[in-house]
Amino acid sequence: MNYYAIAFYRFTPIADPHAEVKKQKAFCADRDITSRIYISKDGINGQMSASKQATAEYIEWMHSRAEFRDVHFKLHPYHEHVFPRKCIKVRPKLVAIDEVIDLENQAEHVSPKQWREMMEQGGHILL
Protein backbone atom coordinates (compact mmCIF):
# COMPACT_ATOMS: atom_id res chain seq x y z
CA MET A 1 0.00 0.00 0.00
CA ASN A 2 1.56 3.25 -1.15
CA TYR A 3 -0.89 5.76 0.33
CA TYR A 4 -2.49 6.70 3.61
CA ALA A 5 -6.01 7.87 4.28
CA ILE A 6 -5.55 10.47 7.01
CA ALA A 7 -7.95 12.11 9.44
CA PHE A 8 -7.20 14.87 11.94
CA TYR A 9 -8.68 17.88 13.69
CA ARG A 10 -7.65 20.48 16.22
CA PHE A 11 -9.72 23.06 18.03
CA THR A 12 -7.37 26.02 18.38
CA PRO A 13 -7.86 29.73 17.74
CA ILE A 14 -6.88 30.72 14.20
CA ALA A 15 -6.78 34.50 13.89
CA ASP A 16 -6.80 34.55 10.08
CA PRO A 17 -8.37 31.42 8.56
CA HIS A 18 -7.85 32.74 5.01
CA ALA A 19 -4.10 33.08 5.63
CA GLU A 20 -4.03 29.52 6.99
CA VAL A 21 -5.78 28.26 3.85
CA LYS A 22 -3.03 29.90 1.78
CA LYS A 23 -0.32 28.22 3.89
CA GLN A 24 -2.01 24.82 3.58
CA LYS A 25 -2.45 25.21 -0.19
CA ALA A 26 1.16 26.30 -0.64
CA PHE A 27 2.46 23.32 1.33
CA CYS A 28 0.24 20.78 -0.45
CA ALA A 29 0.59 22.25 -3.96
CA ASP A 30 3.52 20.18 -5.25
CA ARG A 31 3.00 17.11 -3.11
CA ASP A 32 1.13 13.87 -3.79
CA ILE A 33 -1.83 14.87 -1.61
CA THR A 34 -5.60 15.01 -2.16
CA SER A 35 -7.79 16.41 0.58
CA ARG A 36 -10.78 17.97 2.21
CA ILE A 37 -9.36 20.40 4.74
CA TYR A 38 -11.64 22.91 6.42
CA ILE A 39 -10.38 25.82 8.47
CA SER A 40 -12.30 28.22 10.68
CA LYS A 41 -11.50 30.68 13.43
CA ASP A 42 -11.97 27.72 15.80
CA GLY A 43 -9.43 25.34 14.24
CA ILE A 44 -8.84 22.80 11.50
CA ASN A 45 -10.62 19.61 10.38
CA GLY A 46 -8.90 17.52 7.74
CA GLN A 47 -9.36 14.35 5.78
CA MET A 48 -6.76 13.62 3.17
CA SER A 49 -4.89 10.96 1.30
CA ALA A 50 -1.22 11.16 0.54
CA SER A 51 1.78 9.13 -0.50
CA LYS A 52 3.89 7.82 2.37
CA GLN A 53 6.51 10.50 1.77
CA ALA A 54 3.96 13.34 1.54
CA THR A 55 2.28 12.06 4.71
CA ALA A 56 5.54 12.19 6.66
CA GLU A 57 6.33 15.67 5.32
CA TYR A 58 2.85 17.02 6.14
CA ILE A 59 2.85 15.66 9.69
CA GLU A 60 6.35 17.02 10.31
CA TRP A 61 5.32 20.44 8.96
CA MET A 62 2.15 20.56 11.06
CA HIS A 63 3.94 19.47 14.24
CA SER A 64 6.61 22.14 13.67
CA ARG A 65 3.92 24.81 14.09
CA ALA A 66 2.94 25.78 17.65
CA GLU A 67 -0.82 25.83 17.03
CA PHE A 68 -0.79 22.32 15.53
CA ARG A 69 1.95 20.67 17.61
CA ASP A 70 -0.55 18.43 19.42
CA VAL A 71 -2.57 17.28 16.42
CA HIS A 72 -3.11 13.52 16.43
CA PHE A 73 -3.18 12.06 12.92
CA LYS A 74 -5.11 8.85 12.29
CA LEU A 75 -3.44 6.93 9.44
CA HIS A 76 -4.92 4.06 7.47
CA PRO A 77 -2.91 2.37 4.67
CA TYR A 78 -4.68 2.42 1.32
CA HIS A 79 -3.82 1.41 -2.25
CA GLU A 80 -4.83 4.69 -3.95
CA HIS A 81 -5.98 8.23 -3.26
CA VAL A 82 -9.26 8.50 -1.37
CA PHE A 83 -10.25 11.97 -2.62
CA PRO A 84 -10.48 13.11 -6.25
CA ARG A 85 -8.75 16.49 -5.73
CA LYS A 86 -7.38 18.98 -3.21
CA CYS A 87 -10.06 20.98 -1.41
CA ILE A 88 -8.78 23.40 1.23
CA LYS A 89 -11.15 26.17 2.28
CA VAL A 90 -12.54 28.34 5.04
CA ARG A 91 -15.73 27.19 6.72
CA PRO A 92 -17.71 29.34 9.15
CA LYS A 93 -17.87 26.44 11.63
CA LEU A 94 -15.90 23.24 12.10
CA VAL A 95 -18.80 21.59 13.89
CA ALA A 96 -22.45 22.16 13.04
CA ILE A 97 -23.70 23.30 16.43
CA ASP A 98 -25.35 26.53 17.43
CA GLU A 99 -23.47 26.92 20.70
CA VAL A 100 -20.45 29.16 21.22
CA ILE A 101 -17.35 27.09 21.95
CA ASP A 102 -14.92 28.35 24.58
CA LEU A 103 -11.59 26.96 23.39
CA GLU A 104 -10.00 27.78 26.75
CA ASN A 105 -12.41 25.45 28.57
CA GLN A 106 -11.04 22.04 27.64
CA ALA A 107 -10.88 18.85 29.65
CA GLU A 108 -7.57 17.51 30.86
CA HIS A 109 -6.15 14.74 28.66
CA VAL A 110 -6.09 11.35 30.36
CA SER A 111 -4.36 8.16 29.29
CA PRO A 112 -6.39 5.05 28.44
CA LYS A 113 -5.35 3.58 31.81
CA GLN A 114 -6.53 6.70 33.68
CA TRP A 115 -9.81 6.67 31.72
CA ARG A 116 -10.48 3.03 32.63
CA GLU A 117 -9.73 3.74 36.31
CA MET A 118 -12.09 6.73 36.28
CA MET A 119 -14.89 4.66 34.74
CA GLU A 120 -14.37 1.88 37.29
CA GLN A 121 -14.66 4.39 40.15
CA GLY A 122 -18.11 5.44 38.96
CA GLY A 123 -19.80 8.76 39.55
CA HIS A 124 -18.88 10.09 36.10
CA ILE A 125 -21.36 11.21 33.49
CA LEU A 126 -20.52 10.63 29.83
CA LEU A 127 -22.05 12.89 27.23
Tab-separated table of N, CA and C in Angstrom:
chain	number	residue	atom	x	y	z
A	1	MET	N	0.844	-1.168	0.000
A	1	MET	CA	0.000	0.000	0.000
A	1	MET	C	0.896	1.240	0.000
A	2	ASN	N	0.679	2.094	-0.971
A	2	ASN	CA	1.555	3.246	-1.151
A	2	ASN	C	1.000	4.552	-0.603
A	3	TYR	N	-0.242	4.533	-0.127
A	3	TYR	CA	-0.888	5.759	0.332
A	3	TYR	C	-1.440	5.572	1.737
A	4	TYR	N	-1.763	6.700	2.350
A	4	TYR	CA	-2.486	6.699	3.613
A	4	TYR	C	-3.754	7.517	3.449
A	5	ALA	N	-4.840	7.042	4.044
A	5	ALA	CA	-6.015	7.873	4.284
A	5	ALA	C	-5.785	8.457	5.674
A	6	ILE	N	-5.948	9.764	5.796
A	6	ILE	CA	-5.545	10.473	7.009
A	6	ILE	C	-6.718	11.304	7.520
A	7	ALA	N	-6.924	11.276	8.822
A	7	ALA	CA	-7.951	12.115	9.442
A	7	ALA	C	-7.329	12.835	10.634
A	8	PHE	N	-7.713	14.095	10.818
A	8	PHE	CA	-7.203	14.873	11.944
A	8	PHE	C	-8.094	16.084	12.181
A	9	TYR	N	-8.024	16.617	13.382
A	9	TYR	CA	-8.680	17.885	13.688
A	9	TYR	C	-7.992	18.504	14.888
A	10	ARG	N	-8.191	19.779	15.050
A	10	ARG	CA	-7.647	20.483	16.219
A	10	ARG	C	-8.477	21.725	16.446
A	11	PHE	N	-9.074	21.820	17.632
A	11	PHE	CA	-9.723	23.055	18.028
A	11	PHE	C	-8.645	23.954	18.609
A	12	THR	N	-8.366	25.049	17.937
A	12	THR	CA	-7.374	26.018	18.376
A	12	THR	C	-7.703	27.340	17.702
A	13	PRO	N	-7.545	28.448	18.383
A	13	PRO	CA	-7.860	29.727	17.741
A	13	PRO	C	-6.971	29.974	16.519
A	14	ILE	N	-7.602	30.339	15.411
A	14	ILE	CA	-6.878	30.715	14.197
A	14	ILE	C	-7.326	32.130	13.852
A	15	ALA	N	-6.435	33.088	14.055
A	15	ALA	CA	-6.781	34.503	13.889
A	15	ALA	C	-7.192	34.838	12.462
A	16	ASP	N	-6.515	34.245	11.488
A	16	ASP	CA	-6.795	34.548	10.081
A	16	ASP	C	-6.951	33.241	9.298
A	17	PRO	N	-8.162	32.688	9.271
A	17	PRO	CA	-8.373	31.420	8.557
A	17	PRO	C	-7.991	31.478	7.081
A	18	HIS	N	-8.199	32.622	6.429
A	18	HIS	CA	-7.849	32.740	5.005
A	18	HIS	C	-6.335	32.629	4.802
A	19	ALA	N	-5.565	33.204	5.716
A	19	ALA	CA	-4.104	33.085	5.631
A	19	ALA	C	-3.676	31.633	5.848
A	20	GLU	N	-4.353	30.932	6.754
A	20	GLU	CA	-4.026	29.520	6.993
A	20	GLU	C	-4.353	28.670	5.771
A	21	VAL	N	-5.447	28.977	5.090
A	21	VAL	CA	-5.783	28.265	3.851
A	21	VAL	C	-4.652	28.436	2.845
A	22	LYS	N	-4.140	29.652	2.711
A	22	LYS	CA	-3.032	29.903	1.775
A	22	LYS	C	-1.796	29.086	2.151
A	23	LYS	N	-1.481	29.012	3.443
A	23	LYS	CA	-0.324	28.221	3.891
A	23	LYS	C	-0.520	26.737	3.564
A	24	GLN	N	-1.721	26.230	3.850
A	24	GLN	CA	-2.012	24.823	3.578
A	24	GLN	C	-1.914	24.527	2.078
A	25	LYS	N	-2.497	25.408	1.265
A	25	LYS	CA	-2.453	25.209	-0.188
A	25	LYS	C	-1.025	25.252	-0.707
A	26	ALA	N	-0.234	26.190	-0.195
A	26	ALA	CA	1.157	26.301	-0.641
A	26	ALA	C	1.939	25.038	-0.283
A	27	PHE	N	1.731	24.517	0.924
A	27	PHE	CA	2.458	23.318	1.326
A	27	PHE	C	2.043	22.109	0.493
A	28	CYS	N	0.759	21.969	0.246
A	28	CYS	CA	0.241	20.781	-0.451
A	28	CYS	C	0.403	20.841	-1.971
A	29	ALA	N	0.638	22.024	-2.513
A	29	ALA	CA	0.595	22.246	-3.964
A	29	ALA	C	1.403	21.237	-4.777
A	30	ASP	N	2.643	21.033	-4.443
A	30	ASP	CA	3.518	20.183	-5.252
A	30	ASP	C	3.745	18.803	-4.638
A	31	ARG	N	2.857	18.414	-3.746
A	31	ARG	CA	2.998	17.107	-3.105
A	31	ARG	C	1.863	16.183	-3.534
A	32	ASP	N	2.104	14.898	-3.396
A	32	ASP	CA	1.134	13.870	-3.793
A	32	ASP	C	0.063	13.743	-2.702
A	33	ILE	N	-0.803	14.765	-2.648
A	33	ILE	CA	-1.834	14.874	-1.615
A	33	ILE	C	-3.158	15.232	-2.265
A	34	THR	N	-4.239	14.567	-1.852
A	34	THR	CA	-5.598	15.012	-2.160
A	34	THR	C	-6.291	15.194	-0.813
A	35	SER	N	-7.302	16.080	-0.759
A	35	SER	CA	-7.789	16.408	0.578
A	35	SER	C	-9.152	17.075	0.596
A	36	ARG	N	-9.682	17.097	1.802
A	36	ARG	CA	-10.784	17.968	2.206
A	36	ARG	C	-10.355	18.540	3.548
A	37	ILE	N	-9.828	19.746	3.516
A	37	ILE	CA	-9.356	20.395	4.737
A	37	ILE	C	-10.180	21.658	4.930
A	38	TYR	N	-10.808	21.755	6.102
A	38	TYR	CA	-11.642	22.909	6.421
A	38	TYR	C	-11.033	23.654	7.600
A	39	ILE	N	-10.998	24.978	7.464
A	39	ILE	CA	-10.377	25.824	8.472
A	39	ILE	C	-11.371	26.902	8.875
A	40	SER	N	-11.456	27.145	10.176
A	40	SER	CA	-12.302	28.224	10.683
A	40	SER	C	-11.527	28.960	11.766
A	41	LYS	N	-12.139	29.959	12.338
A	41	LYS	CA	-11.496	30.682	13.433
A	41	LYS	C	-11.314	29.787	14.655
A	42	ASP	N	-12.023	28.648	14.670
A	42	ASP	CA	-11.972	27.722	15.803
A	42	ASP	C	-10.989	26.575	15.623
A	43	GLY	N	-10.385	26.425	14.426
A	43	GLY	CA	-9.430	25.344	14.241
A	43	GLY	C	-9.431	24.747	12.855
A	44	ILE	N	-9.012	23.489	12.781
A	44	ILE	CA	-8.844	22.800	11.501
A	44	ILE	C	-9.453	21.399	11.586
A	45	ASN	N	-10.052	20.952	10.487
A	45	ASN	CA	-10.617	19.609	10.375
A	45	ASN	C	-10.187	19.084	9.014
A	46	GLY	N	-9.436	18.003	9.003
A	46	GLY	CA	-8.899	17.521	7.742
A	46	GLY	C	-9.076	16.037	7.517
A	47	GLN	N	-9.397	15.716	6.286
A	47	GLN	CA	-9.359	14.353	5.783
A	47	GLN	C	-8.551	14.432	4.497
A	48	MET	N	-7.601	13.559	4.356
A	48	MET	CA	-6.761	13.622	3.167
A	48	MET	C	-6.224	12.246	2.841
A	49	SER	N	-5.668	12.138	1.653
A	49	SER	CA	-4.887	10.960	1.303
A	49	SER	C	-3.588	11.464	0.711
A	50	ALA	N	-2.535	10.713	0.969
A	50	ALA	CA	-1.219	11.165	0.536
A	50	ALA	C	-0.284	9.969	0.412
A	51	SER	N	0.737	10.147	-0.425
A	51	SER	CA	1.782	9.126	-0.500
A	51	SER	C	2.466	9.049	0.863
A	52	LYS	N	3.205	7.978	1.086
A	52	LYS	CA	3.890	7.825	2.371
A	52	LYS	C	4.835	8.993	2.630
A	53	GLN	N	5.565	9.399	1.603
A	53	GLN	CA	6.508	10.504	1.769
A	53	GLN	C	5.775	11.805	2.068
A	54	ALA	N	4.719	12.103	1.316
A	54	ALA	CA	3.963	13.339	1.539
A	54	ALA	C	3.304	13.337	2.916
A	55	THR	N	2.865	12.169	3.372
A	55	THR	CA	2.276	12.058	4.710
A	55	THR	C	3.295	12.450	5.768
A	56	ALA	N	4.487	11.889	5.683
A	56	ALA	CA	5.540	12.194	6.656
A	56	ALA	C	5.889	13.678	6.631
A	57	GLU	N	5.998	14.250	5.437
A	57	GLU	CA	6.326	15.671	5.315
A	57	GLU	C	5.231	16.550	5.906
A	58	TYR	N	3.968	16.217	5.645
A	58	TYR	CA	2.852	17.023	6.144
A	58	TYR	C	2.785	16.974	7.674
A	59	ILE	N	2.904	15.781	8.237
A	59	ILE	CA	2.850	15.656	9.695
A	59	ILE	C	4.005	16.413	10.338
A	60	GLU	N	5.192	16.291	9.776
A	60	GLU	CA	6.350	17.016	10.314
A	60	GLU	C	6.118	18.525	10.247
A	61	TRP	N	5.589	19.009	9.126
A	61	TRP	CA	5.316	20.439	8.958
A	61	TRP	C	4.282	20.913	9.976
A	62	MET	N	3.192	20.164	10.109
A	62	MET	CA	2.147	20.564	11.058
A	62	MET	C	2.683	20.568	12.489
A	63	HIS	N	3.422	19.553	12.874
A	63	HIS	CA	3.939	19.474	14.240
A	63	HIS	C	5.024	20.510	14.515
A	64	SER	N	5.602	21.090	13.483
A	64	SER	CA	6.608	22.141	13.674
A	64	SER	C	5.964	23.489	13.989
A	65	ARG	N	4.656	23.567	13.874
A	65	ARG	CA	3.919	24.811	14.091
A	65	ARG	C	3.228	24.761	15.456
A	66	ALA	N	3.425	25.786	16.267
A	66	ALA	CA	2.941	25.783	17.655
A	66	ALA	C	1.457	25.453	17.767
A	67	GLU	N	0.631	26.026	16.907
A	67	GLU	CA	-0.819	25.831	17.025
A	67	GLU	C	-1.269	24.422	16.651
A	68	PHE	N	-0.416	23.669	15.965
A	68	PHE	CA	-0.788	22.321	15.530
A	68	PHE	C	0.135	21.238	16.088
A	69	ARG	N	0.959	21.602	17.053
A	69	ARG	CA	1.949	20.674	17.606
A	69	ARG	C	1.305	19.417	18.196
A	70	ASP	N	0.103	19.556	18.743
A	70	ASP	CA	-0.547	18.431	19.424
A	70	ASP	C	-1.555	17.682	18.562
A	71	VAL	N	-1.604	17.961	17.281
A	71	VAL	CA	-2.567	17.276	16.418
A	71	VAL	C	-2.234	15.787	16.365
A	72	HIS	N	-3.260	14.969	16.559
A	72	HIS	CA	-3.105	13.516	16.430
A	72	HIS	C	-3.637	13.112	15.053
A	73	PHE	N	-2.801	12.499	14.255
A	73	PHE	CA	-3.181	12.058	12.915
A	73	PHE	C	-3.540	10.581	12.947
A	74	LYS	N	-4.701	10.241	12.415
A	74	LYS	CA	-5.113	8.846	12.285
A	74	LYS	C	-4.779	8.402	10.865
A	75	LEU	N	-3.921	7.392	10.736
A	75	LEU	CA	-3.437	6.928	9.435
A	75	LEU	C	-3.965	5.532	9.136
A	76	HIS	N	-4.441	5.355	7.918
A	76	HIS	CA	-4.924	4.056	7.470
A	76	HIS	C	-4.312	3.763	6.102
A	77	PRO	N	-3.510	2.700	5.967
A	77	PRO	CA	-2.911	2.373	4.666
A	77	PRO	C	-3.997	2.130	3.618
A	78	TYR	N	-3.723	2.607	2.406
A	78	TYR	CA	-4.679	2.420	1.315
A	78	TYR	C	-3.908	2.295	0.010
A	79	HIS	N	-4.524	1.693	-0.999
A	79	HIS	CA	-3.819	1.410	-2.252
A	79	HIS	C	-3.894	2.550	-3.274
A	80	GLU	N	-4.718	3.552	-3.025
A	80	GLU	CA	-4.831	4.689	-3.947
A	80	GLU	C	-5.349	5.898	-3.185
A	81	HIS	N	-5.429	7.037	-3.887
A	81	HIS	CA	-5.981	8.234	-3.259
A	81	HIS	C	-7.452	8.031	-2.928
A	82	VAL	N	-7.876	8.606	-1.836
A	82	VAL	CA	-9.255	8.495	-1.372
A	82	VAL	C	-10.116	9.631	-1.930
A	83	PHE	N	-9.523	10.791	-2.145
A	83	PHE	CA	-10.252	11.968	-2.616
A	83	PHE	C	-9.852	12.299	-4.048
A	84	PRO	N	-10.777	12.840	-4.839
A	84	PRO	CA	-10.477	13.113	-6.247
A	84	PRO	C	-9.580	14.331	-6.477
A	85	ARG	N	-9.530	15.256	-5.513
A	85	ARG	CA	-8.754	16.489	-5.725
A	85	ARG	C	-8.403	17.106	-4.372
A	86	LYS	N	-7.672	18.210	-4.418
A	86	LYS	CA	-7.384	18.975	-3.209
A	86	LYS	C	-8.511	19.977	-2.988
A	87	CYS	N	-9.050	20.004	-1.790
A	87	CYS	CA	-10.061	20.984	-1.406
A	87	CYS	C	-9.655	21.527	-0.041
A	88	ILE	N	-9.209	22.764	-0.014
A	88	ILE	CA	-8.784	23.405	1.231
A	88	ILE	C	-9.485	24.749	1.276
A	89	LYS	N	-10.387	24.923	2.259
A	89	LYS	CA	-11.146	26.173	2.283
A	89	LYS	C	-11.599	26.550	3.681
A	90	VAL	N	-12.012	27.806	3.784
A	90	VAL	CA	-12.539	28.342	5.035
A	90	VAL	C	-13.991	27.912	5.174
A	91	ARG	N	-14.341	27.497	6.369
A	91	ARG	CA	-15.726	27.188	6.724
A	91	ARG	C	-16.087	28.054	7.929
A	92	PRO	N	-17.331	28.525	7.990
A	92	PRO	CA	-17.713	29.343	9.147
A	92	PRO	C	-17.630	28.573	10.466
A	93	LYS	N	-17.903	27.265	10.420
A	93	LYS	CA	-17.868	26.437	11.631
A	93	LYS	C	-17.210	25.100	11.305
A	94	LEU	N	-16.452	24.585	12.257
A	94	LEU	CA	-15.900	23.238	12.098
A	94	LEU	C	-16.932	22.190	12.453
A	95	VAL	N	-17.782	22.512	13.418
A	95	VAL	CA	-18.802	21.592	13.894
A	95	VAL	C	-20.150	22.283	13.766
A	96	ALA	N	-21.123	21.573	13.261
A	96	ALA	CA	-22.448	22.157	13.035
A	96	ALA	C	-23.265	22.173	14.327
A	97	ILE	N	-22.915	23.091	15.215
A	97	ILE	CA	-23.700	23.303	16.430
A	97	ILE	C	-23.953	24.792	16.572
A	98	ASP	N	-24.996	25.126	17.279
A	98	ASP	CA	-25.351	26.533	17.429
A	98	ASP	C	-24.829	27.145	18.720
A	99	GLU	N	-24.023	26.418	19.457
A	99	GLU	CA	-23.466	26.920	20.704
A	99	GLU	C	-22.110	27.571	20.443
A	100	VAL	N	-21.768	28.546	21.270
A	100	VAL	CA	-20.450	29.161	21.219
A	100	VAL	C	-19.483	28.241	21.960
A	101	ILE	N	-18.346	27.975	21.352
A	101	ILE	CA	-17.354	27.085	21.953
A	101	ILE	C	-16.261	27.922	22.596
A	102	ASP	N	-16.006	27.683	23.872
A	102	ASP	CA	-14.922	28.347	24.584
A	102	ASP	C	-13.696	27.444	24.486
A	103	LEU	N	-12.758	27.807	23.620
A	103	LEU	CA	-11.587	26.959	23.389
A	103	LEU	C	-10.651	26.891	24.592
A	104	GLU	N	-10.819	27.809	25.542
A	104	GLU	CA	-9.995	27.781	26.751
A	104	GLU	C	-10.525	26.760	27.762
A	105	ASN	N	-11.777	26.357	27.624
A	105	ASN	CA	-12.414	25.451	28.573
A	105	ASN	C	-12.368	24.023	28.024
A	106	GLN	N	-11.222	23.391	28.155
A	106	GLN	CA	-11.042	22.035	27.644
A	106	GLN	C	-10.732	21.084	28.792
A	107	ALA	N	-11.153	19.868	28.635
A	107	ALA	CA	-10.881	18.852	29.647
A	107	ALA	C	-9.403	18.476	29.634
A	108	GLU	N	-8.948	17.983	30.760
A	108	GLU	CA	-7.571	17.509	30.862
A	108	GLU	C	-7.450	16.173	30.132
A	109	HIS	N	-6.381	16.001	29.361
A	109	HIS	CA	-6.149	14.736	28.663
A	109	HIS	C	-5.816	13.655	29.685
A	110	VAL	N	-6.401	12.490	29.498
A	110	VAL	CA	-6.090	11.348	30.358
A	110	VAL	C	-5.668	10.175	29.481
A	111	SER	N	-4.813	9.353	30.015
A	111	SER	CA	-4.357	8.163	29.293
A	111	SER	C	-5.474	7.122	29.286
A	112	PRO	N	-5.387	6.117	28.418
A	112	PRO	CA	-6.392	5.047	28.442
A	112	PRO	C	-6.492	4.375	29.817
A	113	LYS	N	-5.345	4.196	30.477
A	113	LYS	CA	-5.346	3.583	31.810
A	113	LYS	C	-6.095	4.462	32.803
A	114	GLN	N	-5.832	5.782	32.783
A	114	GLN	CA	-6.529	6.703	33.680
A	114	GLN	C	-8.031	6.708	33.390
A	115	TRP	N	-8.396	6.676	32.116
A	115	TRP	CA	-9.812	6.669	31.720
A	115	TRP	C	-10.512	5.434	32.301
A	116	ARG	N	-9.897	4.279	32.130
A	116	ARG	CA	-10.475	3.034	32.626
A	116	ARG	C	-10.651	3.101	34.147
A	117	GLU	N	-9.640	3.616	34.851
A	117	GLU	CA	-9.731	3.744	36.308
A	117	GLU	C	-10.865	4.684	36.710
A	118	MET	N	-11.014	5.784	35.985
A	118	MET	CA	-12.092	6.732	36.283
A	118	MET	C	-13.459	6.082	36.083
A	119	MET	N	-13.607	5.309	35.018
A	119	MET	CA	-14.888	4.664	34.742
A	119	MET	C	-15.204	3.592	35.784
A	120	GLU	N	-14.163	2.912	36.266
A	120	GLU	CA	-14.366	1.881	37.286
A	120	GLU	C	-14.761	2.480	38.633
A	121	GLN	N	-14.316	3.717	38.903
A	121	GLN	CA	-14.664	4.392	40.155
A	121	GLN	C	-16.129	4.803	40.184
A	122	GLY	N	-16.708	5.024	39.027
A	122	GLY	CA	-18.110	5.441	38.955
A	122	GLY	C	-18.272	6.918	39.289
A	123	GLY	N	-19.516	7.366	39.223
A	123	GLY	CA	-19.797	8.758	39.552
A	123	GLY	C	-19.520	9.732	38.425
A	124	HIS	N	-19.172	9.229	37.240
A	124	HIS	CA	-18.884	10.094	36.101
A	124	HIS	C	-20.033	10.025	35.102
A	125	ILE	N	-20.306	11.143	34.506
A	125	ILE	CA	-21.357	11.206	33.493
A	125	ILE	C	-20.706	11.387	32.134
A	126	LEU	N	-21.036	10.520	31.190
A	126	LEU	CA	-20.521	10.627	29.829
A	126	LEU	C	-21.562	11.281	28.949
A	127	LEU	N	-21.143	12.234	28.179
A	127	LEU	CA	-22.048	12.890	27.231
A	127	LEU	C	-21.728	12.442	25.836
